[in-house]
XYZ file of N, CA and C in Angstrom:
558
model
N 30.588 68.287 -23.009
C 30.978 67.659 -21.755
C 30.013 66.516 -21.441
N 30.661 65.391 -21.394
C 29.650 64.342 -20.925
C 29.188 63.763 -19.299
N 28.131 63.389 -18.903
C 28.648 64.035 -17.773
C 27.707 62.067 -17.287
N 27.951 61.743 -15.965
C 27.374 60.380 -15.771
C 26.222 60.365 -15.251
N 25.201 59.728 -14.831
C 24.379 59.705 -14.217
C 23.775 60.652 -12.798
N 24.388 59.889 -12.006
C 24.529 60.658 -10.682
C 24.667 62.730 -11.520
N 25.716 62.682 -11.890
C 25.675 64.597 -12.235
C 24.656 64.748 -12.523
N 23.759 63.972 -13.558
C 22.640 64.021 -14.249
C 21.641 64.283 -13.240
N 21.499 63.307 -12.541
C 20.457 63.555 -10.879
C 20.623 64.403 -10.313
N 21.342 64.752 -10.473
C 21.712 66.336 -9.294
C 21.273 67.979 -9.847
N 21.647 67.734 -11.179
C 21.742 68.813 -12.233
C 19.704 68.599 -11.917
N 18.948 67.372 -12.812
C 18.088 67.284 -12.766
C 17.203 68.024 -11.326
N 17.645 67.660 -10.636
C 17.078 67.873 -9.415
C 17.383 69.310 -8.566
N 17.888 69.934 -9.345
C 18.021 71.505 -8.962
C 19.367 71.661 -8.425
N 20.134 70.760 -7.664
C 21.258 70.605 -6.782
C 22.371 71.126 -7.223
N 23.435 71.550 -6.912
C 24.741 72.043 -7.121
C 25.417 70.740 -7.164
N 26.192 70.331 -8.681
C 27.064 69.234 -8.561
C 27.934 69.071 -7.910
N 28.548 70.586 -7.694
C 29.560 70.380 -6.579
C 29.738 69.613 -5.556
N 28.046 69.482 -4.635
C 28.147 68.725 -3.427
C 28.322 67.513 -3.429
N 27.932 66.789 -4.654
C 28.432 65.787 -4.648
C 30.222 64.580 -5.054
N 30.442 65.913 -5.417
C 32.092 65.791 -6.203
C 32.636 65.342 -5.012
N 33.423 63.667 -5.549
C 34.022 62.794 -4.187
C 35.506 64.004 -4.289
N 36.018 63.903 -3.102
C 37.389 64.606 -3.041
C 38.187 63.505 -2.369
N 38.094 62.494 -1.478
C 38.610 61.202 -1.704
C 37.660 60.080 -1.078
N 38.423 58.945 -1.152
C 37.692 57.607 -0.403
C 37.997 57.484 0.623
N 37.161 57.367 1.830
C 37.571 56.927 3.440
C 36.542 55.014 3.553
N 37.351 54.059 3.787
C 36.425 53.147 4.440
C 35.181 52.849 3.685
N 35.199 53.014 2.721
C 34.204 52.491 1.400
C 33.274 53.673 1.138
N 33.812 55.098 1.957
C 32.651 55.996 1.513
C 33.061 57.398 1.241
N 32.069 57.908 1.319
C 32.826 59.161 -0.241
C 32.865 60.515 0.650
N 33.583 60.867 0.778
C 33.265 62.475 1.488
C 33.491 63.482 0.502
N 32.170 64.528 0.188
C 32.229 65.115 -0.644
C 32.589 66.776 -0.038
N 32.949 67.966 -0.735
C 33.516 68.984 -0.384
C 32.767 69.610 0.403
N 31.524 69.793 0.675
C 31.021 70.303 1.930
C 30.764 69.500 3.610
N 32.061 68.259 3.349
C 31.618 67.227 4.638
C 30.638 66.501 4.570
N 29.688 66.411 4.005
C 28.452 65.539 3.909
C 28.788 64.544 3.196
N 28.623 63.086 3.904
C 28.817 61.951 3.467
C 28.151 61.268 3.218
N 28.055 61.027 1.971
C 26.912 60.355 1.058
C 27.645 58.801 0.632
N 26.599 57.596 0.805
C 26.805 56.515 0.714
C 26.593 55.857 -0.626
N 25.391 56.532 -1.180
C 24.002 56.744 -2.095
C 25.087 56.989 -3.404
N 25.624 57.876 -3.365
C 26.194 58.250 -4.643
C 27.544 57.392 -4.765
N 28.174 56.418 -4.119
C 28.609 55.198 -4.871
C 27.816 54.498 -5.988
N 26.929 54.373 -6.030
C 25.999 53.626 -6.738
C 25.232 54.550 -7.545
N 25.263 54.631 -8.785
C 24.655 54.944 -9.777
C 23.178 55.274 -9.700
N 22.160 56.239 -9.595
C 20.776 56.041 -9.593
C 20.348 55.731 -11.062
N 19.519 54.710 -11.026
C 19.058 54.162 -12.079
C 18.364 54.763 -13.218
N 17.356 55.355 -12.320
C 15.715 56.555 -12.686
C 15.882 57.598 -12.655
N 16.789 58.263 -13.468
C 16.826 60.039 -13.029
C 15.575 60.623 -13.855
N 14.821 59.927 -15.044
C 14.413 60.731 -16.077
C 12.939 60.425 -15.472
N 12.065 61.777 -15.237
C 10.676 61.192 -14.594
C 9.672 60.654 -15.569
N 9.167 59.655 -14.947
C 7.968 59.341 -15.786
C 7.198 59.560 -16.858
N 6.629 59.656 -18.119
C 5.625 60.437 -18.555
C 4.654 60.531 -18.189
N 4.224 61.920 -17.889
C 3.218 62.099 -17.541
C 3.335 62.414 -15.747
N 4.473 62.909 -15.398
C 4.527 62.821 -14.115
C 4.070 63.778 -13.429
N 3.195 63.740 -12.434
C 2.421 65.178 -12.196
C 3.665 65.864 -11.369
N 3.121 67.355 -11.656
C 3.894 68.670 -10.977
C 3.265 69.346 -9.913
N 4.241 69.837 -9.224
C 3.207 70.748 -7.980
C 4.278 72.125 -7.742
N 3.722 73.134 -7.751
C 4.058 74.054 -8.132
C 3.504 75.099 -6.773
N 3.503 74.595 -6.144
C 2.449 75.074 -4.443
C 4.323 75.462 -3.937
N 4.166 77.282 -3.506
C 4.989 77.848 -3.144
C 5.078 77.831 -1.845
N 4.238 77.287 -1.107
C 4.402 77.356 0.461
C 4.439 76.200 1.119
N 4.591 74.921 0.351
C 5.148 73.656 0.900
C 6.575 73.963 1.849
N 6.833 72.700 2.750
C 7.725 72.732 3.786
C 8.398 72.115 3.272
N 7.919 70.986 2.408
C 8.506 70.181 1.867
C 8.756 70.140 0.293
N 8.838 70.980 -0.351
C 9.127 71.659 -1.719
C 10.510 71.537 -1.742
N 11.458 71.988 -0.985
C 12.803 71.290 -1.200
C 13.644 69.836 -1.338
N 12.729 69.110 -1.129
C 12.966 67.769 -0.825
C 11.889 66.979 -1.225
N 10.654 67.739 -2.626
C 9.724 66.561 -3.149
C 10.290 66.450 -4.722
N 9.845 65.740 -5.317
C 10.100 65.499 -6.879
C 9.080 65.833 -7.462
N 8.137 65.864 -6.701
C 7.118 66.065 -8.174
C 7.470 68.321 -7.723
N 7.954 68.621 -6.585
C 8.511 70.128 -7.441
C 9.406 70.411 -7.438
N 10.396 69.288 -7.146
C 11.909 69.484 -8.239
C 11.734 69.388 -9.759
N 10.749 68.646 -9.984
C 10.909 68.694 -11.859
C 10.001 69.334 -12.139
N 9.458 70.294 -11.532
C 8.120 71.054 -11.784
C 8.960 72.778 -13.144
N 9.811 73.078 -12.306
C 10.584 73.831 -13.271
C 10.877 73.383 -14.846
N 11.316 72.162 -14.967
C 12.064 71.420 -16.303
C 10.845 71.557 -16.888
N 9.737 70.622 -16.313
C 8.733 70.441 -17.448
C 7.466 71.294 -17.643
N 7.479 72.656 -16.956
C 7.221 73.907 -17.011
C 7.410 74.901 -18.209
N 8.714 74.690 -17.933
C 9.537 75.187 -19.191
C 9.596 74.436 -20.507
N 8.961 73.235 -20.476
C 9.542 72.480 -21.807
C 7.892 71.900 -22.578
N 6.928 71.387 -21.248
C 5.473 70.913 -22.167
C 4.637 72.033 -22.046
N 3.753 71.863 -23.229
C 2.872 72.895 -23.013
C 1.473 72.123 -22.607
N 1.533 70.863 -21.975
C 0.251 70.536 -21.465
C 0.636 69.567 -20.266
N 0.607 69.437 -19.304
C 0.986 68.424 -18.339
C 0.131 68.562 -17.042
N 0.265 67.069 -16.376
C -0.644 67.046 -15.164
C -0.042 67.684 -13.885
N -1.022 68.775 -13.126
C -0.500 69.351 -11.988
C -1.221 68.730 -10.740
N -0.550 68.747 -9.488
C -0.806 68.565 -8.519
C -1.956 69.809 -8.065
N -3.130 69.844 -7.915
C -3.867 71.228 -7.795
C -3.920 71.310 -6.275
N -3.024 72.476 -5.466
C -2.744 73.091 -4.159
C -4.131 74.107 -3.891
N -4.856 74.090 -4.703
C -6.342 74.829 -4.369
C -7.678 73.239 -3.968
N -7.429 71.896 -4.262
C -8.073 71.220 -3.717
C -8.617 71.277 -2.110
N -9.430 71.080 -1.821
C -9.926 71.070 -0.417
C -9.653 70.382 0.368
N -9.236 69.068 -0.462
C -8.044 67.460 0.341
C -6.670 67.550 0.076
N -6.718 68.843 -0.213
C -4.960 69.169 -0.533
C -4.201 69.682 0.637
N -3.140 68.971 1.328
C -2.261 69.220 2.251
C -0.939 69.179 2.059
N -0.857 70.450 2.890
C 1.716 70.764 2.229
C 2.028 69.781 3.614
N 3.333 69.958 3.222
C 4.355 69.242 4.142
C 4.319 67.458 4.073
N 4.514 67.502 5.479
C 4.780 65.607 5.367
C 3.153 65.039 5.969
N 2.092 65.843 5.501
C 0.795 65.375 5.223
C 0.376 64.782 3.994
N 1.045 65.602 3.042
C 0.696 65.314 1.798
C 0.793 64.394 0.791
N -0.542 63.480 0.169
C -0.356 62.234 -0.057
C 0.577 62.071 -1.244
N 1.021 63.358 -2.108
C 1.965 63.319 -3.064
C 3.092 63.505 -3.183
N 3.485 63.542 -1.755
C 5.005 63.829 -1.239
C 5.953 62.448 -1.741
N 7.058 62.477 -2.604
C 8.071 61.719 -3.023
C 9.370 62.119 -2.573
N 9.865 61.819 -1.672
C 11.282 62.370 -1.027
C 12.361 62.171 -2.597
N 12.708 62.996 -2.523
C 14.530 63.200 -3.446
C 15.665 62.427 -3.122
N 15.267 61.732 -1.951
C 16.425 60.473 -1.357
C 16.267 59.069 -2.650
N 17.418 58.694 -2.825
C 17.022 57.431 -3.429
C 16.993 56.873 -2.891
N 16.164 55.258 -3.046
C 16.041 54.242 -2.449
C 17.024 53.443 -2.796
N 17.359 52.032 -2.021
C 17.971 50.937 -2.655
C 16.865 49.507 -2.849
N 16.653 49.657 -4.490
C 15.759 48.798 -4.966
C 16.435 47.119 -5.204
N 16.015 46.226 -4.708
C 16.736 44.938 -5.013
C 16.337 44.252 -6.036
N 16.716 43.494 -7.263
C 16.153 43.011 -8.979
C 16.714 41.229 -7.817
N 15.676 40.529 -8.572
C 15.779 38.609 -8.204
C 16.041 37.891 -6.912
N 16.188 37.066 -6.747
C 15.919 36.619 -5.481
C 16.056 34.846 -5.895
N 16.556 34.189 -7.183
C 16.451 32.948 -7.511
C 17.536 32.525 -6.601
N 19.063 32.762 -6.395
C 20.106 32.401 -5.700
C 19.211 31.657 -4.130
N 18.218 32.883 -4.020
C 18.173 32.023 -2.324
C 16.803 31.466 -2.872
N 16.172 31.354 -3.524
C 15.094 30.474 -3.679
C 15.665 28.572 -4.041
N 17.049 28.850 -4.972
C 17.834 27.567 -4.694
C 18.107 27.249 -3.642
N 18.411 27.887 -2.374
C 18.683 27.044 -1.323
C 17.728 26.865 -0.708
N 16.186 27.010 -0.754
C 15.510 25.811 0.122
C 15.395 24.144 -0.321
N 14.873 23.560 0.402
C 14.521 22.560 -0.148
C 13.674 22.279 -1.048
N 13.536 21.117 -1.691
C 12.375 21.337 -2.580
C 11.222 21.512 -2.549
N 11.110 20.084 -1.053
C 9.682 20.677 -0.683
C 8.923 22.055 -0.346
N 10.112 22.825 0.495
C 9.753 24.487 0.602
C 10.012 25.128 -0.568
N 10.900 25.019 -1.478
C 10.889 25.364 -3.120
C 9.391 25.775 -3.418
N 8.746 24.480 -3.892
C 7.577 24.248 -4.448
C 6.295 24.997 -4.205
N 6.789 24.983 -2.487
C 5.041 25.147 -1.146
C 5.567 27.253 -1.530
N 7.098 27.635 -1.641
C 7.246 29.056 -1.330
C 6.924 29.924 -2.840
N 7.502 28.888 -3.716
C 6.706 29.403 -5.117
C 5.329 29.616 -5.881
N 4.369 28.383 -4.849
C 3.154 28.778 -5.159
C 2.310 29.964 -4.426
N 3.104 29.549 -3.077
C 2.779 30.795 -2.343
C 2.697 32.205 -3.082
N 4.131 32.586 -3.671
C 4.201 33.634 -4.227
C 3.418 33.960 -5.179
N 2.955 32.850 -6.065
C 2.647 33.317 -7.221
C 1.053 33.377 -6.757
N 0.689 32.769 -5.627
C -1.048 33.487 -5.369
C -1.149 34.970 -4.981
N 0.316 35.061 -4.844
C -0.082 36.702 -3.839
C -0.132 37.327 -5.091
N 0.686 37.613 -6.104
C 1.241 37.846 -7.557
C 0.308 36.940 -9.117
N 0.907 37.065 -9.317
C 0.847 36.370 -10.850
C 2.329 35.574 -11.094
N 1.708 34.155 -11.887
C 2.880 33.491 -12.478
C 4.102 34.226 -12.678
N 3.218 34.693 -14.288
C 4.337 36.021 -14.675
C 4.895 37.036 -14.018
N 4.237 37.931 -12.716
C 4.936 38.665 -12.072
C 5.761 38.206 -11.088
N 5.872 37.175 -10.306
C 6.676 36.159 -9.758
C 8.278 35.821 -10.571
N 7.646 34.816 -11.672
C 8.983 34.199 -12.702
C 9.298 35.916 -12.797
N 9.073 36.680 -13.352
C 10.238 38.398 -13.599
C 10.794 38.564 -12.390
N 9.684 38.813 -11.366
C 10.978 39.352 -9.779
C 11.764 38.403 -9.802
N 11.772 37.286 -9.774
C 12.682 36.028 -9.060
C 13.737 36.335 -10.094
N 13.633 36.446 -11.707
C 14.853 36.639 -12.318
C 15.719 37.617 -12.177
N 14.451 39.638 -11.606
C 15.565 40.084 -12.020
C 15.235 41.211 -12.758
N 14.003 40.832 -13.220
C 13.470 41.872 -14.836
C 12.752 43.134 -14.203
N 12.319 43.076 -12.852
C 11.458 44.192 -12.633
C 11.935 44.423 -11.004
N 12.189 45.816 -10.646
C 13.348 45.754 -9.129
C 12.089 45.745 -8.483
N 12.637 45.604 -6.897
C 11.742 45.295 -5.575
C 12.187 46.338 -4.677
N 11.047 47.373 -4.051
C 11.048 48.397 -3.268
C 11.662 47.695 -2.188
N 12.131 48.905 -1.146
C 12.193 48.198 0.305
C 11.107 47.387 1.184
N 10.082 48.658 0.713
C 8.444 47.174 1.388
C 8.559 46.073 1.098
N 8.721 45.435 -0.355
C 8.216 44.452 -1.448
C 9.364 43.595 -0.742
N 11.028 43.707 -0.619
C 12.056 43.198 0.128
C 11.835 42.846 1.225
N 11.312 43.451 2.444
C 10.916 43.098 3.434
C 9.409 41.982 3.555
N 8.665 42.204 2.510
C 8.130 41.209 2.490
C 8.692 39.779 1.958
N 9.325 39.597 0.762
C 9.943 38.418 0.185
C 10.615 37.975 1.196
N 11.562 38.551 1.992
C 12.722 38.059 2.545
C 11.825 37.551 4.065
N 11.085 38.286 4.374
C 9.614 36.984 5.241
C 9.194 36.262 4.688
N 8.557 36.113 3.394
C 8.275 34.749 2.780
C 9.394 33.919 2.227
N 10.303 34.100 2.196
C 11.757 33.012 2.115
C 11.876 32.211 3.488
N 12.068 33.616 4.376
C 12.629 32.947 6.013
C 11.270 31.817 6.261
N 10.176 32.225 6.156
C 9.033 31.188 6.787
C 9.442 30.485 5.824
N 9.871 29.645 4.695
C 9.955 28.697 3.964
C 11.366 28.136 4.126
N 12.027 28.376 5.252
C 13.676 27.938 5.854
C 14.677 28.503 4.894
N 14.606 29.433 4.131
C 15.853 30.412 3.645
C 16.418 30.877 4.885
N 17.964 30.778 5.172
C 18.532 31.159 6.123
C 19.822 31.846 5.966
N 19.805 32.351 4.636
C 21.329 33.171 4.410
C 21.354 34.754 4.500
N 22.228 35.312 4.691
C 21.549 36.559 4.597
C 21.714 37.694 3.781
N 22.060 36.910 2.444
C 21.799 38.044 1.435
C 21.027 37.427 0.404
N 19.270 37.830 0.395
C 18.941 36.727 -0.299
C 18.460 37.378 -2.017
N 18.984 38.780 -2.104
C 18.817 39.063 -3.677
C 20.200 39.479 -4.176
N 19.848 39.056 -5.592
C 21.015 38.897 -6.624
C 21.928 40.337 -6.666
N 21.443 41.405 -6.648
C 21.739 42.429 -6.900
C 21.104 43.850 -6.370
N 21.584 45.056 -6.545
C 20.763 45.966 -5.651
C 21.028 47.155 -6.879
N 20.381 48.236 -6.379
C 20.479 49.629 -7.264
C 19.686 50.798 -6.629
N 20.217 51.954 -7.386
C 19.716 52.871 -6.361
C 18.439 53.631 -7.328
N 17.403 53.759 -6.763
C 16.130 54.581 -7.651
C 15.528 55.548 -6.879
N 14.883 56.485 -7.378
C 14.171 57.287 -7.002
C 12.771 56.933 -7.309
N 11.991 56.920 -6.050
C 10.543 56.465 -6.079
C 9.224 57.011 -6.037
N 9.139 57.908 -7.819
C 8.703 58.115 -8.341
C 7.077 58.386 -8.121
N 6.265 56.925 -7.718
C 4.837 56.847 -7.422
C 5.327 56.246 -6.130
């Protein structure tokens, strides 16, 4: 049985595929068999497969153990490496719930790839003054990749670009090429 992505995320992530199985389309969005309407699973998640090397936490009295990743995949790669990095719940700076600095919500994000479309519509002079800008905050090279496309942009990283466009008179309002859905990992 082959199964697509999204099943893959769900399966991965401990979840019952069921909940996500569309039963029809309303108004561009999906209502799945337990009423819960998910927007998220139109769109493909990109990142289901974690990191190498992704630490685990295995702390049974988190609040937030249902809803982190590093102990949703704590089972898979439990069962499968015989050496991997753990989150240690006996540290003395170690805190559960929504204290904890290793908390990764199971929500995907929507990551945005380039941003050249609205970098064509300034002028040149703001062209020039918004590209060097960027590339002091960045690197050449890490600049020329976001602007194409090659490496996606968090919601922070978006909210920042799309302030350094507007201060340089970008005024449209969709100013990246494309979007996708990820899970955010670190």
């Amino acid at each position: 049985m082959q199964r697509d992505v999204s099943e893959t995320a769900l399966l991965m992530l401990g979840l019952p595929f069921d909940i996500a199985k569309p039963t029809h389309l309303a108004q561009g969005r999906t209502k799945c068999k337990n009423t819960i309407t998910l927007n998220t699973m139109r769109q493909a998640i990109v990142n289901v497969t974690p990191p190498t090397e992704y630490p685990v936490c295995t702390s049974e009295s988190c609040s937030q153990r249902t809803h982190c990743l590093h102990a949703l995949v704590a089972p898979e790669v439990l069962g499968k490496s015989r050496i991997y990095p753990l989150i240690n719940a006996h540290h003395p700076d170690y805190q559960e719930g929504a204290a904890c600095a290793f908390y990764r919500s199971d929500t995907p994000e929507q990551y945005a790839r380039g941003f050249a479309r609205a970098m064509n519509e300034l002028s040149r002079k703001n062209y020039d003054a918004c590209t060097n800008y960027m590339i002091g905050r960045n690197s050449k090279t890490q600049f020329y990749r976001l602007k194409r496309g090659d490496l996606p942009l968090s919601p922070r990283e978006q909210r920042e670009v799309v302030e350094t466009l507007r201060s340089y008179g970008y005024e449209g309002d969709e100013p990246f090429d494309r979007y996708e859905m990820r899970y955010t990992w670190y």
